[in-house]
PDB file of N, CA and C in Angstrom:
ATOM      1  N   MET V1219     101.820 104.557 148.980  1.00 50.00           N
ATOM      2  CA  MET V1219     101.663 104.487 147.540  1.00 50.00           C
ATOM      3  C   MET V1219     102.878 105.153 146.898  1.00 50.00           C
ATOM      4  N   GLU V1220     103.414 104.523 145.890  1.00 81.00           N
ATOM      5  CA  GLU V1220     104.540 105.101 145.190  1.00 81.00           C
ATOM      6  C   GLU V1220     104.103 106.386 144.490  1.00 81.00           C
ATOM      7  N   GLU V1221     105.002 107.329 144.440  1.00 85.00           N
ATOM      8  CA  GLU V1221     104.648 108.651 143.918  1.00 85.00           C
ATOM      9  C   GLU V1221     104.111 108.632 142.499  1.00 85.00           C
ATOM     10  N   GLU V1222     104.625 107.727 141.653  1.00 91.00           N
ATOM     11  CA  GLU V1222     104.158 107.719 140.266  1.00 91.00           C
ATOM     12  C   GLU V1222     102.675 107.360 140.162  1.00 91.00           C
ATOM     13  N   TYR V1223     102.148 106.663 141.162  1.00 90.00           N
ATOM     14  CA  TYR V1223     100.727 106.324 141.120  1.00 90.00           C
ATOM     15  C   TYR V1223      99.851 107.545 141.386  1.00 90.00           C
ATOM     16  N   HIS V1224     100.377 108.548 142.064  1.00 92.00           N
ATOM     17  CA  HIS V1224      99.638 109.804 142.206  1.00 92.00           C
ATOM     18  C   HIS V1224      99.491 110.463 140.836  1.00 92.00           C
ATOM     19  N   THR V1225     100.544 110.361 140.042  1.00 94.00           N
ATOM     20  CA  THR V1225     100.473 110.906 138.692  1.00 94.00           C
ATOM     21  C   THR V1225      99.491 110.104 137.853  1.00 94.00           C
ATOM     22  N   LEU V1226      99.480 108.776 137.999  1.00 94.00           N
ATOM     23  CA  LEU V1226      98.512 107.941 137.289  1.00 94.00           C
ATOM     24  C   LEU V1226      97.083 108.300 137.716  1.00 94.00           C
ATOM     25  N   LEU V1227      96.890 108.518 139.006  1.00 93.00           N
ATOM     26  CA  LEU V1227      95.567 108.934 139.494  1.00 93.00           C
ATOM     27  C   LEU V1227      95.166 110.288 138.913  1.00 93.00           C
ATOM     28  N   THR V1228      96.129 111.181 138.780  1.00 94.00           N
ATOM     29  CA  THR V1228      95.862 112.492 138.187  1.00 94.00           C
ATOM     30  C   THR V1228      95.395 112.337 136.756  1.00 94.00           C
ATOM     31  N   ILE V1229      96.093 111.492 135.988  1.00 95.00           N
ATOM     32  CA  ILE V1229      95.706 111.266 134.598  1.00 95.00           C
ATOM     33  C   ILE V1229      94.316 110.647 134.539  1.00 95.00           C
ATOM     34  N   PHE V1230      94.069 109.674 135.398  1.00 94.00           N
ATOM     35  CA  PHE V1230      92.749 109.040 135.425  1.00 94.00           C
ATOM     36  C   PHE V1230      91.664 110.057 135.760  1.00 94.00           C
ATOM     37  N   ASP V1231      91.952 110.948 136.700  1.00 94.00           N
ATOM     38  CA  ASP V1231      90.979 111.979 137.069  1.00 94.00           C
ATOM     39  C   ASP V1231      90.640 112.877 135.878  1.00 94.00           C
ATOM     40  N   ILE V1232      91.624 113.122 135.027  1.00 95.00           N
ATOM     41  CA  ILE V1232      91.405 113.954 133.847  1.00 95.00           C
ATOM     42  C   ILE V1232      90.514 113.238 132.833  1.00 95.00           C
ATOM     43  N   VAL V1233      90.707 111.929 132.667  1.00 94.00           N
ATOM     44  CA  VAL V1233      90.036 111.201 131.580  1.00 94.00           C
ATOM     45  C   VAL V1233      88.785 110.436 132.001  1.00 94.00           C
ATOM     46  N   LYS V1234      88.526 110.321 133.287  1.00 92.00           N
ATOM     47  CA  LYS V1234      87.490 109.412 133.773  1.00 92.00           C
ATOM     48  C   LYS V1234      86.085 109.700 133.249  1.00 92.00           C
ATOM     49  N   ASN V1235      85.783 110.921 132.901  1.00 92.00           N
ATOM     50  CA  ASN V1235      84.442 111.250 132.420  1.00 92.00           C
ATOM     51  C   ASN V1235      84.312 111.169 130.899  1.00 92.00           C
ATOM     52  N   ASP V1236      85.403 110.865 130.227  1.00 92.00           N
ATOM     53  CA  ASP V1236      85.374 110.732 128.782  1.00 92.00           C
ATOM     54  C   ASP V1236      84.775 109.369 128.419  1.00 92.00           C
ATOM     55  N   PRO V1237      83.931 109.282 127.395  1.00 92.00           N
ATOM     56  CA  PRO V1237      83.347 107.995 127.027  1.00 92.00           C
ATOM     57  C   PRO V1237      84.396 106.943 126.655  1.00 92.00           C
ATOM     58  N   ASN V1238      85.534 107.381 126.156  1.00 91.00           N
ATOM     59  CA  ASN V1238      86.639 106.481 125.803  1.00 91.00           C
ATOM     60  C   ASN V1238      87.923 106.995 126.459  1.00 91.00           C
ATOM     61  N   PRO V1239      88.100 106.742 127.751  1.00 91.00           N
ATOM     62  CA  PRO V1239      89.241 107.331 128.452  1.00 91.00           C
ATOM     63  C   PRO V1239      90.599 106.942 127.882  1.00 91.00           C
ATOM     64  N   GLU V1240      90.690 105.773 127.232  1.00 92.00           N
ATOM     65  CA  GLU V1240      91.980 105.353 126.682  1.00 92.00           C
ATOM     66  C   GLU V1240      92.384 106.172 125.455  1.00 92.00           C
ATOM     67  N   THR V1241      91.444 106.859 124.836  1.00 92.00           N
ATOM     68  CA  THR V1241      91.767 107.638 123.641  1.00 92.00           C
ATOM     69  C   THR V1241      91.952 109.129 123.939  1.00 92.00           C
ATOM     70  N   TYR V1242      91.609 109.551 125.152  1.00 93.00           N
ATOM     71  CA  TYR V1242      91.772 110.957 125.527  1.00 93.00           C
ATOM     72  C   TYR V1242      93.262 111.264 125.630  1.00 93.00           C
ATOM     73  N   LEU V1243      93.713 112.299 124.978  1.00 94.00           N
ATOM     74  CA  LEU V1243      95.121 112.681 125.009  1.00 94.00           C
ATOM     75  C   LEU V1243      95.315 113.847 125.982  1.00 94.00           C
ATOM     76  N   CYS V1244      95.861 113.549 127.140  1.00 93.00           N
ATOM     77  CA  CYS V1244      96.163 114.592 128.129  1.00 93.00           C
ATOM     78  C   CYS V1244      97.381 115.363 127.656  1.00 93.00           C
ATOM     79  N   ASN V1245      97.395 116.641 127.928  1.00 92.00           N
ATOM     80  CA  ASN V1245      98.613 117.389 127.652  1.00 92.00           C
ATOM     81  C   ASN V1245      99.325 117.668 128.971  1.00 92.00           C
ATOM     82  N   ALA V1246     100.566 118.051 128.865  1.00 91.00           N
ATOM     83  CA  ALA V1246     101.389 118.273 130.052  1.00 91.00           C
ATOM     84  C   ALA V1246     100.764 119.308 130.985  1.00 91.00           C
ATOM     85  N   ARG V1247     100.194 120.340 130.419  1.00 93.00           N
ATOM     86  CA  ARG V1247      99.603 121.411 131.229  1.00 93.00           C
ATOM     87  C   ARG V1247      98.490 120.887 132.135  1.00 93.00           C
ATOM     88  N   GLU V1248      97.639 120.007 131.601  1.00 94.00           N
ATOM     89  CA  GLU V1248      96.549 119.444 132.397  1.00 94.00           C
ATOM     90  C   GLU V1248      97.087 118.683 133.615  1.00 94.00           C
ATOM     91  N   ILE V1249      98.186 117.985 133.410  1.00 94.00           N
ATOM     92  CA  ILE V1249      98.775 117.202 134.506  1.00 94.00           C
ATOM     93  C   ILE V1249      99.473 118.123 135.497  1.00 94.00           C
ATOM     94  N   ILE V1250     100.260 119.049 134.998  1.00 93.00           N
ATOM     95  CA  ILE V1250     101.019 119.966 135.861  1.00 93.00           C
ATOM     96  C   ILE V1250     100.083 120.758 136.775  1.00 93.00           C
ATOM     97  N   LEU V1251      98.956 121.217 136.247  1.00 94.00           N
ATOM     98  CA  LEU V1251      98.028 122.024 137.045  1.00 94.00           C
ATOM     99  C   LEU V1251      97.418 121.255 138.211  1.00 94.00           C
ATOM    100  N   ARG V1252      97.451 119.922 138.141  1.00 94.00           N
ATOM    101  CA  ARG V1252      96.838 119.101 139.179  1.00 94.00           C
ATOM    102  C   ARG V1252      97.863 118.432 140.089  1.00 94.00           C
ATOM    103  N   GLN V1253      99.119 118.756 139.923  1.00 91.00           N
ATOM    104  CA  GLN V1253     100.189 118.110 140.691  1.00 91.00           C
ATOM    105  C   GLN V1253     100.943 119.140 141.537  1.00 91.00           C
ATOM    106  N   TYR V1254     101.503 118.646 142.637  1.00 90.00           N
ATOM    107  CA  TYR V1254     102.370 119.485 143.459  1.00 90.00           C
ATOM    108  C   TYR V1254     103.808 119.402 142.983  1.00 90.00           C
ATOM    109  N   ASN V1255     104.140 118.338 142.271  1.00 90.00           N
ATOM    110  CA  ASN V1255     105.502 118.129 141.795  1.00 90.00           C
ATOM    111  C   ASN V1255     105.798 119.005 140.593  1.00 90.00           C
ATOM    112  N   GLY V1256     107.068 119.249 140.368  1.00 91.00           N
ATOM    113  CA  GLY V1256     107.499 119.982 139.193  1.00 91.00           C
ATOM    114  C   GLY V1256     107.510 119.084 137.970  1.00 91.00           C
ATOM    115  N   TRP V1257     107.683 119.683 136.797  1.00 93.00           N
ATOM    116  CA  TRP V1257     107.652 118.942 135.551  1.00 93.00           C
ATOM    117  C   TRP V1257     108.741 117.875 135.491  1.00 93.00           C
ATOM    118  N   ASP V1258     109.913 118.160 136.040  1.00 94.00           N
ATOM    119  CA  ASP V1258     110.994 117.168 135.993  1.00 94.00           C
ATOM    120  C   ASP V1258     110.613 115.890 136.747  1.00 94.00           C
ATOM    121  N   VAL V1259     109.948 116.023 137.882  1.00 95.00           N
ATOM    122  CA  VAL V1259     109.502 114.860 138.654  1.00 95.00           C
ATOM    123  C   VAL V1259     108.362 114.155 137.923  1.00 95.00           C
ATOM    124  N   ILE V1260     107.441 114.932 137.375  1.00 94.00           N
ATOM    125  CA  ILE V1260     106.322 114.354 136.638  1.00 94.00           C
ATOM    126  C   ILE V1260     106.836 113.553 135.447  1.00 94.00           C
ATOM    127  N   GLN V1261     107.832 114.063 134.742  1.00 94.00           N
ATOM    128  CA  GLN V1261     108.405 113.343 133.603  1.00 94.00           C
ATOM    129  C   GLN V1261     108.958 111.985 134.036  1.00 94.00           C
ATOM    130  N   LYS V1262     109.618 111.935 135.173  1.00 95.00           N
ATOM    131  CA  LYS V1262     110.139 110.664 135.687  1.00 95.00           C
ATOM    132  C   LYS V1262     108.989 109.704 135.980  1.00 95.00           C
ATOM    133  N   HIS V1263     107.928 110.206 136.585  1.00 95.00           N
ATOM    134  CA  HIS V1263     106.754 109.379 136.868  1.00 95.00           C
ATOM    135  C   HIS V1263     106.159 108.843 135.570  1.00 95.00           C
ATOM    136  N   LEU V1264     106.036 109.710 134.575  1.00 95.00           N
ATOM    137  CA  LEU V1264     105.459 109.303 133.296  1.00 95.00           C
ATOM    138  C   LEU V1264     106.282 108.197 132.656  1.00 95.00           C
ATOM    139  N   GLN V1265     107.594 108.297 132.756  1.00 95.00           N
ATOM    140  CA  GLN V1265     108.444 107.265 132.161  1.00 95.00           C
ATOM    141  C   GLN V1265     108.266 105.929 132.868  1.00 95.00           C
ATOM    142  N   VAL V1266     108.192 105.950 134.201  1.00 95.00           N
ATOM    143  CA  VAL V1266     107.962 104.719 134.968  1.00 95.00           C
ATOM    144  C   VAL V1266     106.611 104.118 134.590  1.00 95.00           C
ATOM    145  N   LEU V1267     105.586 104.950 134.500  1.00 95.00           N
ATOM    146  CA  LEU V1267     104.246 104.474 134.146  1.00 95.00           C
ATOM    147  C   LEU V1267     104.204 103.928 132.724  1.00 95.00           C
ATOM    148  N   ALA V1268     104.928 104.552 131.817  1.00 96.00           N
ATOM    149  CA  ALA V1268     104.998 104.055 130.438  1.00 96.00           C
ATOM    150  C   ALA V1268     105.731 102.715 130.396  1.00 96.00           C
ATOM    151  N   ASP V1269     106.792 102.582 131.176  1.00 96.00           N
ATOM    152  CA  ASP V1269     107.535 101.321 131.234  1.00 96.00           C
ATOM    153  C   ASP V1269     106.654 100.185 131.750  1.00 96.00           C
ATOM    154  N   LYS V1270     105.738 100.502 132.641  1.00 95.00           N
ATOM    155  CA  LYS V1270     104.803  99.505 133.183  1.00 95.00           C
ATOM    156  C   LYS V1270     103.579  99.325 132.283  1.00 95.00           C
ATOM    157  N   GLU V1271     103.538 100.088 131.181  1.00 95.00           N
ATOM    158  CA  GLU V1271     102.443 100.061 130.211  1.00 95.00           C
ATOM    159  C   GLU V1271     101.111 100.518 130.789  1.00 95.00           C
ATOM    160  N   PHE V1272     101.164 101.431 131.771  1.00 95.00           N
ATOM    161  CA  PHE V1272      99.957 102.015 132.341  1.00 95.00           C
ATOM    162  C   PHE V1272      99.524 103.257 131.565  1.00 95.00           C
ATOM    163  N   ILE V1273     100.449 103.848 130.823  1.00 95.00           N
ATOM    164  CA  ILE V1273     100.151 104.999 129.971  1.00 95.00           C
ATOM    165  C   ILE V1273     100.924 104.850 128.667  1.00 95.00           C
ATOM    166  N   VAL V1274     100.536 105.661 127.693  1.00 96.00           N
ATOM    167  CA  VAL V1274     101.265 105.773 126.439  1.00 96.00           C
ATOM    168  C   VAL V1274     101.638 107.239 126.280  1.00 96.00           C
ATOM    169  N   ILE V1275     102.895 107.479 125.970  1.00 95.00           N
ATOM    170  CA  ILE V1275     103.364 108.843 125.735  1.00 95.00           C
ATOM    171  C   ILE V1275     103.564 109.009 124.235  1.00 95.00           C
ATOM    172  N   LYS V1276     102.938 110.035 123.675  1.00 93.00           N
ATOM    173  CA  LYS V1276     103.062 110.309 122.244  1.00 93.00           C
ATOM    174  C   LYS V1276     103.675 111.687 122.072  1.00 93.00           C
ATOM    175  N   GLN V1277     104.591 111.788 121.143  1.00 89.00           N
ATOM    176  CA  GLN V1277     105.180 113.088 120.841  1.00 89.00           C
ATOM    177  C   GLN V1277     104.517 113.613 119.573  1.00 89.00           C
ATOM    178  N   LEU V1278     103.523 114.460 119.747  1.00 85.00           N
ATOM    179  CA  LEU V1278     102.851 115.093 118.619  1.00 85.00           C
ATOM    180  C   LEU V1278     103.465 116.488 118.487  1.00 85.00           C
ATOM    181  N   ASP V1279     102.680 117.509 118.209  1.00 85.00           N
ATOM    182  CA  ASP V1279     103.219 118.874 118.260  1.00 85.00           C
ATOM    183  C   ASP V1279     103.748 119.143 119.664  1.00 85.00           C
ATOM    184  N   LYS V1280     102.996 118.644 120.620  1.00 88.00           N
ATOM    185  CA  LYS V1280     103.374 118.695 122.034  1.00 88.00           C
ATOM    186  C   LYS V1280     103.221 117.283 122.570  1.00 88.00           C
ATOM    187  N   ILE V1281     103.749 117.049 123.737  1.00 89.00           N
ATOM    188  CA  ILE V1281     103.622 115.733 124.354  1.00 89.00           C
ATOM    189  C   ILE V1281     102.158 115.463 124.677  1.00 89.00           C
ATOM    190  N   ALA V1282     101.727 114.235 124.456  1.00 91.00           N
ATOM    191  CA  ALA V1282     100.356 113.822 124.759  1.00 91.00           C
ATOM    192  C   ALA V1282     100.416 112.493 125.495  1.00 91.00           C
ATOM    193  N   ILE V1283      99.648 112.363 126.547  1.00 92.00           N
ATOM    194  CA  ILE V1283      99.674 111.168 127.391  1.00 92.00           C
ATOM    195  C   ILE V1283      98.280 110.577 127.410  1.00 92.00           C
ATOM    196  N   SER V1284      98.190 109.268 127.216  1.00 94.00           N
ATOM    197  CA  SER V1284      96.901 108.593 127.338  1.00 94.00           C
ATOM    198  C   SER V1284      97.063 107.415 128.287  1.00 94.00           C
ATOM    199  N   ILE V1285      96.026 107.163 129.053  1.00 94.00           N
ATOM    200  CA  ILE V1285      96.039 106.044 129.989  1.00 94.00           C
ATOM    201  C   ILE V1285      95.651 104.782 129.224  1.00 94.00           C
ATOM    202  N   THR V1286      96.182 103.646 129.630  1.00 93.00           N
ATOM    203  CA  THR V1286      95.826 102.384 128.988  1.00 93.00           C
ATOM    204  C   THR V1286      94.782 101.664 129.832  1.00 93.00           C
ATOM    205  N   GLN V1287      94.150 100.671 129.240  1.00 93.00           N
ATOM    206  CA  GLN V1287      93.194  99.866 129.999  1.00 93.00           C
ATOM    207  C   GLN V1287      93.909  99.183 131.155  1.00 93.00           C
ATOM    208  N   GLN V1288      95.158  98.791 130.943  1.00 93.00           N
ATOM    209  CA  GLN V1288      95.944  98.175 132.012  1.00 93.00           C
ATOM    210  C   GLN V1288      96.144  99.149 133.171  1.00 93.00           C
ATOM    211  N   GLY V1289      96.362 100.418 132.866  1.00 93.00           N
ATOM    212  CA  GLY V1289      96.491 101.435 133.904  1.00 93.00           C
ATOM    213  C   GLY V1289      95.200 101.628 134.677  1.00 93.00           C
ATOM    214  N   ILE V1290      94.086 101.641 133.972  1.00 92.00           N
ATOM    215  CA  ILE V1290      92.778 101.776 134.619  1.00 92.00           C
ATOM    216  C   ILE V1290      92.527 100.572 135.518  1.00 92.00           C
ATOM    217  N   ASN V1291      92.790  99.372 134.998  1.00 91.00           N
ATOM    218  CA  ASN V1291      92.599  98.158 135.788  1.00 91.00           C
ATOM    219  C   ASN V1291      93.461  98.172 137.044  1.00 91.00           C
ATOM    220  N   HIS V1292      94.686  98.644 136.918  1.00 91.00           N
ATOM    221  CA  HIS V1292      95.593  98.708 138.069  1.00 91.00           C
ATOM    222  C   HIS V1292      95.034  99.623 139.150  1.00 91.00           C
ATOM    223  N   LEU V1293      94.529 100.779 138.755  1.00 89.00           N
ATOM    224  CA  LEU V1293      93.942 101.705 139.724  1.00 89.00           C
ATOM    225  C   LEU V1293      92.713 101.100 140.387  1.00 89.00           C
ATOM    226  N   GLN V1294      91.900 100.405 139.619  1.00 85.00           N
ATOM    227  CA  GLN V1294      90.711  99.774 140.184  1.00 85.00           C
ATOM    228  C   GLN V1294      91.101  98.698 141.196  1.00 85.00           C
ATOM    229  N   MET V1295      92.128  97.916 140.901  1.00 84.00           N
ATOM    230  CA  MET V1295      92.582  96.879 141.824  1.00 84.00           C
ATOM    231  C   MET V1295      93.145  97.504 143.101  1.00 84.00           C
ATOM    232  N   LYS V1296      93.917  98.575 142.968  1.00 78.00           N
ATOM    233  CA  LYS V1296      94.446  99.262 144.146  1.00 78.00           C
ATOM    234  C   LYS V1296      93.309  99.807 144.994  1.00 78.00           C
ATOM    235  N   SER V1297      92.269 100.330 144.344  1.00 75.00           N
ATOM    236  CA  SER V1297      91.122 100.873 145.057  1.00 75.00           C
ATOM    237  C   SER V1297      90.403  99.770 145.825  1.00 75.00           C
ATOM    238  N   ILE V1298      90.203  98.626 145.190  1.00 68.00           N
ATOM    239  CA  ILE V1298      89.540  97.498 145.849  1.00 68.00           C
ATOM    240  C   ILE V1298      90.369  97.019 147.031  1.00 68.00           C
ATOM    241  N   ASN V1299      91.675  96.905 146.853  1.00 68.00           N
ATOM    242  CA  ASN V1299      92.549  96.460 147.939  1.00 68.00           C
ATOM    243  C   ASN V1299      92.541  97.439 149.097  1.00 68.00           C
ATOM    244  N   ASN V1300      92.529  98.729 148.812  1.00 67.00           N
ATOM    245  CA  ASN V1300      92.500  99.739 149.875  1.00 67.00           C
ATOM    246  C   ASN V1300      91.189  99.691 150.641  1.00 67.00           C
ATOM    247  N   MET V1301      90.072  99.429 149.961  1.00 59.00           N
ATOM    248  CA  MET V1301      88.771  99.335 150.629  1.00 59.00           C
ATOM    249  C   MET V1301      88.749  98.134 151.558  1.00 59.00           C
ATOM    250  N   GLN V1302      89.378  97.039 151.181  1.00 53.00           N
ATOM    251  CA  GLN V1302      89.401  95.847 152.008  1.00 53.00           C
ATOM    252  C   GLN V1302      90.117  96.109 153.332  1.00 53.00           C
ATOM    253  N   TYR V1303      91.157  96.947 153.292  1.00 45.00           N
ATOM    254  CA  TYR V1303      91.925  97.238 154.489  1.00 45.00           C
ATOM    255  C   TYR V1303      91.245  98.256 155.393  1.00 45.00           C
ATOM    256  N   THR V1304      90.349  99.061 154.829  1.00 45.00           N
ATOM    257  CA  THR V1304      89.714 100.109 155.615  1.00 45.00           C
ATOM    258  C   THR V1304      88.389  99.666 156.227  1.00 45.00           C
ATOM    259  N   VAL V1305      87.877  98.532 155.814  1.00 35.00           N
ATOM    260  CA  VAL V1305      86.577  98.058 156.320  1.00 35.00           C
ATOM    261  C   VAL V1305      86.729  97.501 157.701  1.00 35.00           C
TER     262      VAL V1305
END
């Protein structure tokens, strides 16, 4: 799995219990606390994910990241594909 998808999984893990995960605004601290990578690497991952339209990055008072429905769908498809290979 490409490293940026670990970051996408981290974001999904943060928002998955929210009734509207696409509207939850993650902050950098929430992501950093759940990652082994440093902020510079995480920023690169976020940019790749934003380019693929899996997340939206907003510059408010602080940076805020939200997952898109396309990002959620991508993770679900990867999960289904991985289950097919492990059965």
